[in-house]
Amino acid sequence: MAKNKQHFPKIGPIGYEGPASGNPLAFRHYNPEERIDGRTLREHLRFSIAYWHSFRGVGSDPFGPGTIRREWERGTDPISVAKARMDAGFEFFTKIGAPFWCFHDRDIAPEGRTLAESNRHLDALVAHAKALQKATGVKLLWGTANLFSNPRYMCGAATNPDAHVFAYAAAQVKKALEVTLELGGENYVFWGGREGYETLLNTNLKREQDHLAAFLHMAVAYAKEIGFKGQFLIEPKPKEPTKHQYDFDVASGIAFLRTYGLDRHFKFNIETNHATLAGHTFPHEIEVAAAVGMLGSIDANAGDLLLGWDTDQFNTDAKELTLAMVSILRAGGLGSGGLNFDAKLRRPSIDPADLFYAHIGGFDTYALAFKTARRILADGKFTEFVAERYSSYDAGFGKDIERRKVGFKDLERLVLKTLGEPVPRSGRQEKLENLLNTYLH
Ligand code: XUL
Ligand code: CO
């Protein structure tokens, strides 16, 4: 960081002041130093800032241009501007107290006229990032490549009908893997971007899926070759930009990875707004991934159920996040993953202070959710109820069903001779919802 120049001169480091604080520039629930089970809250939650939204987002939408103008964006040399922007980024990461950041290759360095020039730009900014990481202690949660903005990718990258575009995308990801390794990235994300289609009139679905699998196998092979040991993550999204995205949700992602022999190499990066776009809840997606040991990381945000697109809002819904944290904790946590704020300011939230308010709300709500989820799990009331609900599978013929020791004929005999009609039991949903509220209010 340029030693003397401050990009957020009016705002100092954000401190923890406790639940009674009325200071909007302080944490009320997130005390990064608080130790729980031998680890600090900072280590448990592994918050990360998404560079694309917080430092490249300008508030533009299909109806109008950007509204957000940052002072560090002034200047004519794109590389110097990119460096100043990154200085501002690391000042923000430090002041908000985020231990991690995430980026796409093209977020941090401008694309050149050729791939070689783009790579040179990237090298310059990666060197800058490396120095900033060293100076601040902020680490890279994950890297990724932008394979969706440039017009060459309008019909997809790995699923493009033109092998030339596939090759270009491969070259771009090769470099993105190298820079993620160079910066010590703990994971590498594949979001399908434009890997999908609009109409079968011009699409060979089978060949496109085969090509996507070939691409991911190449990534696995190259990571091995260069010694990148980070976790590969698939980020499912059902639609937007294309109508049919191949990584629709976690369940279809698991099927895809297993079909092509890739499941050993990948886990999932689950984004809240993508889950709801798929018609699922956020905890549902977490549970589906956790059930097969493939929960990797979280893109923390929220959608708006009244709008049909990816609004990427900051999430301050304590109930939704508490349920998500219960599922995450029950799964044993996120490992090398983290909670990445893939969220953007609303278009009229134009002040630098808004970037702080947004992340303070996000950090605080997740910290509160984490603590509430721990209480819920420690009390064990829901766990007990669920265990009891399935207890008929713990012994006798139920256990034999789970162990696949009985078949239809055995069970028919059992019902006809001894069991007869099952006695219905309440699912107690309303009682359990009331119980949940006792933890929230
Ligand atoms: C798009 C999205 C991406 C990925 C990374 O909806 O979530 O920003 O997280 O490419
Ligand atoms: Co995302």
mmCIF file of N, CA and C in Angstrom, residues 158-242:
data_model
loop_
_atom_site.group_PDB
_atom_site.id
_atom_site.type_symbol
_atom_site.label_atom_id
_atom_site.label_comp_id
_atom_site.label_asym_id
_atom_site.label_seq_id
_atom_site.Cartn_x
_atom_site.Cartn_y
_atom_site.Cartn_z
ATOM 1 N N ALA A 158 -15.654 -23.206 -22.378
ATOM 2 C CA ALA A 158 -15.389 -24.641 -22.602
ATOM 3 C C ALA A 158 -16.505 -25.299 -23.414
ATOM 4 N N THR A 159 -17.694 -24.710 -23.423
ATOM 5 C CA THR A 159 -18.815 -25.315 -24.172
ATOM 6 C C THR A 159 -19.084 -24.562 -25.480
ATOM 7 N N ASN A 160 -18.116 -23.760 -25.903
ATOM 8 C CA ASN A 160 -18.315 -23.005 -27.150
ATOM 9 C C ASN A 160 -18.288 -23.953 -28.360
ATOM 10 N N PRO A 161 -19.157 -23.735 -29.332
ATOM 11 C CA PRO A 161 -19.140 -24.601 -30.516
ATOM 12 C C PRO A 161 -17.841 -24.479 -31.313
ATOM 13 N N ASP A 162 -17.061 -23.450 -31.084
ATOM 14 C CA ASP A 162 -15.807 -23.236 -31.812
ATOM 15 C C ASP A 162 -14.624 -23.665 -30.936
ATOM 16 N N ALA A 163 -13.879 -24.665 -31.396
ATOM 17 C CA ALA A 163 -12.739 -25.184 -30.623
ATOM 18 C C ALA A 163 -11.679 -24.113 -30.383
ATOM 19 N N HIS A 164 -11.623 -23.111 -31.248
ATOM 20 C CA HIS A 164 -10.668 -22.010 -31.081
ATOM 21 C C HIS A 164 -10.953 -21.265 -29.768
ATOM 22 N N VAL A 165 -12.234 -21.056 -29.494
ATOM 23 C CA VAL A 165 -12.602 -20.367 -28.249
ATOM 24 C C VAL A 165 -12.263 -21.254 -27.040
ATOM 25 N N PHE A 166 -12.519 -22.552 -27.176
ATOM 26 C CA PHE A 166 -12.143 -23.511 -26.120
ATOM 27 C C PHE A 166 -10.654 -23.361 -25.812
ATOM 28 N N ALA A 167 -9.849 -23.332 -26.876
ATOM 29 C CA ALA A 167 -8.391 -23.249 -26.697
ATOM 30 C C ALA A 167 -8.011 -21.951 -25.984
ATOM 31 N N TYR A 168 -8.674 -20.852 -26.383
ATOM 32 C CA TYR A 168 -8.367 -19.555 -25.757
ATOM 33 C C TYR A 168 -8.699 -19.604 -24.260
ATOM 34 N N ALA A 169 -9.863 -20.177 -23.956
ATOM 35 C CA ALA A 169 -10.284 -20.279 -22.556
ATOM 36 C C ALA A 169 -9.303 -21.144 -21.763
ATOM 37 N N ALA A 170 -8.828 -22.219 -22.395
ATOM 38 C CA ALA A 170 -7.865 -23.103 -21.725
ATOM 39 C C ALA A 170 -6.594 -22.329 -21.393
ATOM 40 N N ALA A 171 -6.143 -21.539 -22.354
ATOM 41 C CA ALA A 171 -4.928 -20.750 -22.130
ATOM 42 C C ALA A 171 -5.145 -19.747 -20.991
ATOM 43 N N GLN A 172 -6.356 -19.186 -20.954
ATOM 44 C CA GLN A 172 -6.647 -18.193 -19.901
ATOM 45 C C GLN A 172 -6.681 -18.846 -18.526
ATOM 46 N N VAL A 173 -7.291 -20.030 -18.436
ATOM 47 C CA VAL A 173 -7.368 -20.706 -17.131
ATOM 48 C C VAL A 173 -5.987 -21.212 -16.703
ATOM 49 N N LYS A 174 -5.184 -21.634 -17.681
ATOM 50 C CA LYS A 174 -3.799 -22.053 -17.354
ATOM 51 C C LYS A 174 -3.103 -20.930 -16.590
ATOM 52 N N LYS A 175 -3.195 -19.728 -17.143
ATOM 53 C CA LYS A 175 -2.540 -18.570 -16.510
ATOM 54 C C LYS A 175 -3.190 -18.251 -15.155
ATOM 55 N N ALA A 176 -4.523 -18.335 -15.101
ATOM 56 C CA ALA A 176 -5.223 -18.017 -13.839
ATOM 57 C C ALA A 176 -4.814 -18.995 -12.736
ATOM 58 N N LEU A 177 -4.595 -20.252 -13.115
ATOM 59 C CA LEU A 177 -4.130 -21.238 -12.123
ATOM 60 C C LEU A 177 -2.722 -20.884 -11.650
ATOM 61 N N GLU A 178 -1.892 -20.476 -12.583
ATOM 62 C CA GLU A 178 -0.522 -20.104 -12.212
ATOM 63 C C GLU A 178 -0.516 -18.925 -11.238
ATOM 64 N N VAL A 179 -1.347 -17.917 -11.511
ATOM 65 C CA VAL A 179 -1.313 -16.748 -10.618
ATOM 66 C C VAL A 179 -1.978 -17.067 -9.275
ATOM 67 N N THR A 180 -2.965 -17.951 -9.292
ATOM 68 C CA THR A 180 -3.587 -18.347 -8.012
ATOM 69 C C THR A 180 -2.544 -19.070 -7.151
ATOM 70 N N LEU A 181 -1.753 -19.917 -7.796
ATOM 71 C CA LEU A 181 -0.669 -20.609 -7.082
ATOM 72 C C LEU A 181 0.354 -19.598 -6.561
ATOM 73 N N GLU A 182 0.731 -18.675 -7.424
ATOM 74 C CA GLU A 182 1.734 -17.654 -7.067
ATOM 75 C C GLU A 182 1.292 -16.848 -5.828
ATOM 76 N N LEU A 183 -0.010 -16.598 -5.726
ATOM 77 C CA LEU A 183 -0.517 -15.798 -4.605
ATOM 78 C C LEU A 183 -0.983 -16.666 -3.428
ATOM 79 N N GLY A 184 -0.698 -17.944 -3.485
ATOM 80 C CA GLY A 184 -1.040 -18.828 -2.354
ATOM 81 C C GLY A 184 -2.531 -19.073 -2.205
ATOM 82 N N GLY A 185 -3.277 -18.989 -3.300
ATOM 83 C CA GLY A 185 -4.733 -19.206 -3.232
ATOM 84 C C GLY A 185 -5.069 -20.574 -2.653
ATOM 85 N N GLU A 186 -6.042 -20.602 -1.764
ATOM 86 C CA GLU A 186 -6.377 -21.872 -1.091
ATOM 87 C C GLU A 186 -7.395 -22.705 -1.868
ATOM 88 N N ASN A 187 -8.022 -22.084 -2.877
ATOM 89 C CA ASN A 187 -9.026 -22.771 -3.697
ATOM 90 C C ASN A 187 -9.000 -22.128 -5.085
ATOM 91 N N TYR A 188 -9.624 -22.813 -6.038
ATOM 92 C CA TYR A 188 -9.806 -22.237 -7.370
ATOM 93 C C TYR A 188 -11.242 -22.524 -7.794
ATOM 94 N N VAL A 189 -11.959 -21.467 -8.232
ATOM 95 C CA VAL A 189 -13.398 -21.610 -8.534
ATOM 96 C C VAL A 189 -13.690 -21.642 -10.038
ATOM 97 N N PHE A 190 -14.594 -22.526 -10.400
ATOM 98 C CA PHE A 190 -15.165 -22.535 -11.749
ATOM 99 C C PHE A 190 -16.642 -22.193 -11.624
ATOM 100 N N TRP A 191 -16.984 -20.984 -11.993
ATOM 101 C CA TRP A 191 -18.402 -20.671 -12.154
ATOM 102 C C TRP A 191 -18.679 -20.789 -13.653
ATOM 103 N N GLY A 192 -19.753 -21.488 -14.005
ATOM 104 C CA GLY A 192 -20.030 -21.800 -15.412
ATOM 105 C C GLY A 192 -20.265 -20.619 -16.327
ATOM 106 N N GLY A 193 -20.364 -19.413 -15.793
ATOM 107 C CA GLY A 193 -20.516 -18.241 -16.661
ATOM 108 C C GLY A 193 -21.480 -18.500 -17.799
ATOM 109 N N ARG A 194 -20.961 -18.512 -19.001
ATOM 110 C CA ARG A 194 -21.851 -18.734 -20.166
ATOM 111 C C ARG A 194 -21.858 -20.183 -20.633
ATOM 112 N N GLU A 195 -21.497 -21.110 -19.710
ATOM 113 C CA GLU A 195 -21.523 -22.541 -20.067
ATOM 114 C C GLU A 195 -22.960 -23.056 -19.970
ATOM 115 N N GLY A 196 -23.705 -22.818 -21.020
ATOM 116 C CA GLY A 196 -25.096 -23.237 -21.077
ATOM 117 C C GLY A 196 -25.599 -22.911 -22.466
ATOM 118 N N TYR A 197 -26.893 -22.918 -22.652
ATOM 119 C CA TYR A 197 -27.380 -22.619 -24.005
ATOM 120 C C TYR A 197 -28.753 -21.964 -23.946
ATOM 121 N N GLU A 198 -29.108 -21.357 -25.070
ATOM 122 C CA GLU A 198 -30.395 -20.657 -25.185
ATOM 123 C C GLU A 198 -31.417 -21.482 -25.951
ATOM 124 N N THR A 199 -30.964 -22.176 -27.018
ATOM 125 C CA THR A 199 -31.909 -22.935 -27.842
ATOM 126 C C THR A 199 -31.241 -24.197 -28.383
ATOM 127 N N LEU A 200 -31.993 -25.291 -28.383
ATOM 128 C CA LEU A 200 -31.487 -26.551 -28.934
ATOM 129 C C LEU A 200 -31.411 -26.502 -30.457
ATOM 130 N N LEU A 201 -32.017 -25.471 -31.057
ATOM 131 C CA LEU A 201 -31.983 -25.352 -32.516
ATOM 132 C C LEU A 201 -30.551 -25.201 -33.026
ATOM 133 N N ASN A 202 -29.665 -24.652 -32.157
ATOM 134 C CA ASN A 202 -28.273 -24.498 -32.614
ATOM 135 C C ASN A 202 -27.274 -25.194 -31.691
ATOM 136 N N THR A 203 -27.740 -26.126 -30.854
ATOM 137 C CA THR A 203 -26.883 -26.656 -29.795
ATOM 138 C C THR A 203 -26.816 -28.176 -29.783
ATOM 139 N N ASN A 204 -25.598 -28.716 -29.610
ATOM 140 C CA ASN A 204 -25.411 -30.142 -29.365
ATOM 141 C C ASN A 204 -25.071 -30.283 -27.879
ATOM 142 N N LEU A 205 -26.099 -30.557 -27.093
ATOM 143 C CA LEU A 205 -25.960 -30.573 -25.619
ATOM 144 C C LEU A 205 -24.915 -31.594 -25.170
ATOM 145 N N LYS A 206 -24.960 -32.778 -25.736
ATOM 146 C CA LYS A 206 -24.042 -33.847 -25.326
ATOM 147 C C LYS A 206 -22.586 -33.453 -25.580
ATOM 148 N N ARG A 207 -22.324 -32.911 -26.776
ATOM 149 C CA ARG A 207 -20.938 -32.528 -27.077
ATOM 150 C C ARG A 207 -20.493 -31.392 -26.164
ATOM 151 N N GLU A 208 -21.382 -30.458 -25.870
ATOM 152 C CA GLU A 208 -21.002 -29.337 -24.993
ATOM 153 C C GLU A 208 -20.637 -29.837 -23.600
ATOM 154 N N GLN A 209 -21.430 -30.797 -23.086
ATOM 155 C CA GLN A 209 -21.118 -31.316 -21.747
ATOM 156 C C GLN A 209 -19.814 -32.104 -21.768
ATOM 157 N N ASP A 210 -19.592 -32.869 -22.834
ATOM 158 C CA ASP A 210 -18.317 -33.601 -22.966
ATOM 159 C C ASP A 210 -17.138 -32.619 -22.981
ATOM 160 N N HIS A 211 -17.325 -31.509 -23.670
ATOM 161 C CA HIS A 211 -16.233 -30.527 -23.775
ATOM 162 C C HIS A 211 -15.957 -29.882 -22.420
ATOM 163 N N LEU A 212 -17.021 -29.592 -21.681
ATOM 164 C CA LEU A 212 -16.838 -29.004 -20.340
ATOM 165 C C LEU A 212 -16.042 -29.966 -19.452
ATOM 166 N N ALA A 213 -16.385 -31.257 -19.550
ATOM 167 C CA ALA A 213 -15.669 -32.257 -18.745
ATOM 168 C C ALA A 213 -14.203 -32.337 -19.179
ATOM 169 N N ALA A 214 -13.970 -32.299 -20.485
ATOM 170 C CA ALA A 214 -12.578 -32.357 -20.984
ATOM 171 C C ALA A 214 -11.789 -31.177 -20.421
ATOM 172 N N PHE A 215 -12.428 -30.023 -20.408
ATOM 173 C CA PHE A 215 -11.784 -28.796 -19.908
ATOM 174 C C PHE A 215 -11.405 -28.957 -18.434
ATOM 175 N N LEU A 216 -12.332 -29.485 -17.643
ATOM 176 C CA LEU A 216 -12.068 -29.626 -16.202
ATOM 177 C C LEU A 216 -10.978 -30.677 -15.958
ATOM 178 N N HIS A 217 -10.965 -31.736 -16.768
ATOM 179 C CA HIS A 217 -9.878 -32.725 -16.645
ATOM 180 C C HIS A 217 -8.522 -32.082 -16.957
ATOM 181 N N MET A 218 -8.507 -31.203 -17.951
ATOM 182 C CA MET A 218 -7.246 -30.512 -18.287
ATOM 183 C C MET A 218 -6.793 -29.635 -17.123
ATOM 184 N N ALA A 219 -7.764 -28.991 -16.459
ATOM 185 C CA ALA A 219 -7.426 -28.136 -15.313
ATOM 186 C C ALA A 219 -6.831 -28.972 -14.182
ATOM 187 N N VAL A 220 -7.445 -30.138 -13.938
ATOM 188 C CA VAL A 220 -6.944 -31.026 -12.875
ATOM 189 C C VAL A 220 -5.510 -31.454 -13.201
ATOM 190 N N ALA A 221 -5.292 -31.820 -14.468
ATOM 191 C CA ALA A 221 -3.957 -32.288 -14.876
ATOM 192 C C ALA A 221 -2.931 -31.164 -14.747
ATOM 193 N N TYR A 222 -3.322 -29.953 -15.147
ATOM 194 C CA TYR A 222 -2.350 -28.853 -15.100
ATOM 195 C C TYR A 222 -2.044 -28.442 -13.661
ATOM 196 N N ALA A 223 -3.071 -28.470 -12.810
ATOM 197 C CA ALA A 223 -2.848 -28.134 -11.399
ATOM 198 C C ALA A 223 -1.818 -29.095 -10.812
ATOM 199 N N LYS A 224 -1.937 -30.355 -11.157
ATOM 200 C CA LYS A 224 -1.004 -31.366 -10.655
ATOM 201 C C LYS A 224 0.405 -31.062 -11.174
ATOM 202 N N GLU A 225 0.464 -30.728 -12.440
ATOM 203 C CA GLU A 225 1.766 -30.464 -13.068
ATOM 204 C C GLU A 225 2.500 -29.293 -12.400
ATOM 205 N N ILE A 226 1.769 -28.253 -12.035
ATOM 206 C CA ILE A 226 2.455 -27.080 -11.449
ATOM 207 C C ILE A 226 2.486 -27.135 -9.923
ATOM 208 N N GLY A 227 1.875 -28.161 -9.344
ATOM 209 C CA GLY A 227 1.909 -28.282 -7.885
ATOM 210 C C GLY A 227 0.894 -27.413 -7.171
ATOM 211 N N PHE A 228 -0.215 -27.094 -7.850
ATOM 212 C CA PHE A 228 -1.286 -26.349 -7.157
ATOM 213 C C PHE A 228 -2.108 -27.340 -6.349
ATOM 214 N N LYS A 229 -2.110 -27.159 -5.008
ATOM 215 C CA LYS A 229 -2.787 -28.142 -4.156
ATOM 216 C C LYS A 229 -4.110 -27.619 -3.606
ATOM 217 N N GLY A 230 -4.497 -26.423 -4.048
ATOM 218 C CA GLY A 230 -5.763 -25.850 -3.568
ATOM 219 C C GLY A 230 -6.949 -26.698 -4.008
ATOM 220 N N GLN A 231 -8.076 -26.435 -3.365
ATOM 221 C CA GLN A 231 -9.299 -27.186 -3.665
ATOM 222 C C GLN A 231 -9.983 -26.594 -4.901
ATOM 223 N N PHE A 232 -10.367 -27.447 -5.854
ATOM 224 C CA PHE A 232 -11.179 -27.006 -6.984
ATOM 225 C C PHE A 232 -12.646 -26.954 -6.568
ATOM 226 N N LEU A 233 -13.311 -25.876 -6.954
ATOM 227 C CA LEU A 233 -14.716 -25.692 -6.572
ATOM 228 C C LEU A 233 -15.564 -25.384 -7.806
ATOM 229 N N ILE A 234 -16.716 -26.036 -7.884
ATOM 230 C CA ILE A 234 -17.716 -25.692 -8.906
ATOM 231 C C ILE A 234 -18.749 -24.804 -8.223
ATOM 232 N N GLU A 235 -19.138 -23.724 -8.900
ATOM 233 C CA GLU A 235 -20.166 -22.844 -8.334
ATOM 234 C C GLU A 235 -21.432 -22.960 -9.181
ATOM 235 N N PRO A 236 -22.425 -23.718 -8.715
ATOM 236 C CA PRO A 236 -23.626 -23.909 -9.545
ATOM 237 C C PRO A 236 -24.481 -22.643 -9.618
ATOM 238 N N LYS A 237 -25.163 -22.517 -10.734
ATOM 239 C CA LYS A 237 -26.127 -21.418 -10.922
ATOM 240 C C LYS A 237 -27.103 -21.875 -11.997
ATOM 241 N N PRO A 238 -28.403 -21.753 -11.767
ATOM 242 C CA PRO A 238 -29.355 -22.383 -12.694
ATOM 243 C C PRO A 238 -29.586 -21.620 -13.985
ATOM 244 N N LYS A 239 -29.530 -20.307 -13.901
ATOM 245 C CA LYS A 239 -29.794 -19.490 -15.093
ATOM 246 C C LYS A 239 -29.144 -18.122 -14.897
ATOM 247 N N GLU A 240 -29.120 -17.363 -15.969
ATOM 248 C CA GLU A 240 -28.477 -16.048 -15.975
ATOM 249 C C GLU A 240 -26.975 -16.213 -15.937
ATOM 250 N N PRO A 241 -26.242 -15.930 -17.009
ATOM 251 C CA PRO A 241 -26.765 -15.301 -18.224
ATOM 252 C C PRO A 241 -27.557 -16.217 -19.160
ATOM 253 N N THR A 242 -27.216 -17.520 -19.264
ATOM 254 C CA THR A 242 -27.997 -18.300 -20.237
ATOM 255 C C THR A 242 -29.238 -18.893 -19.582
#
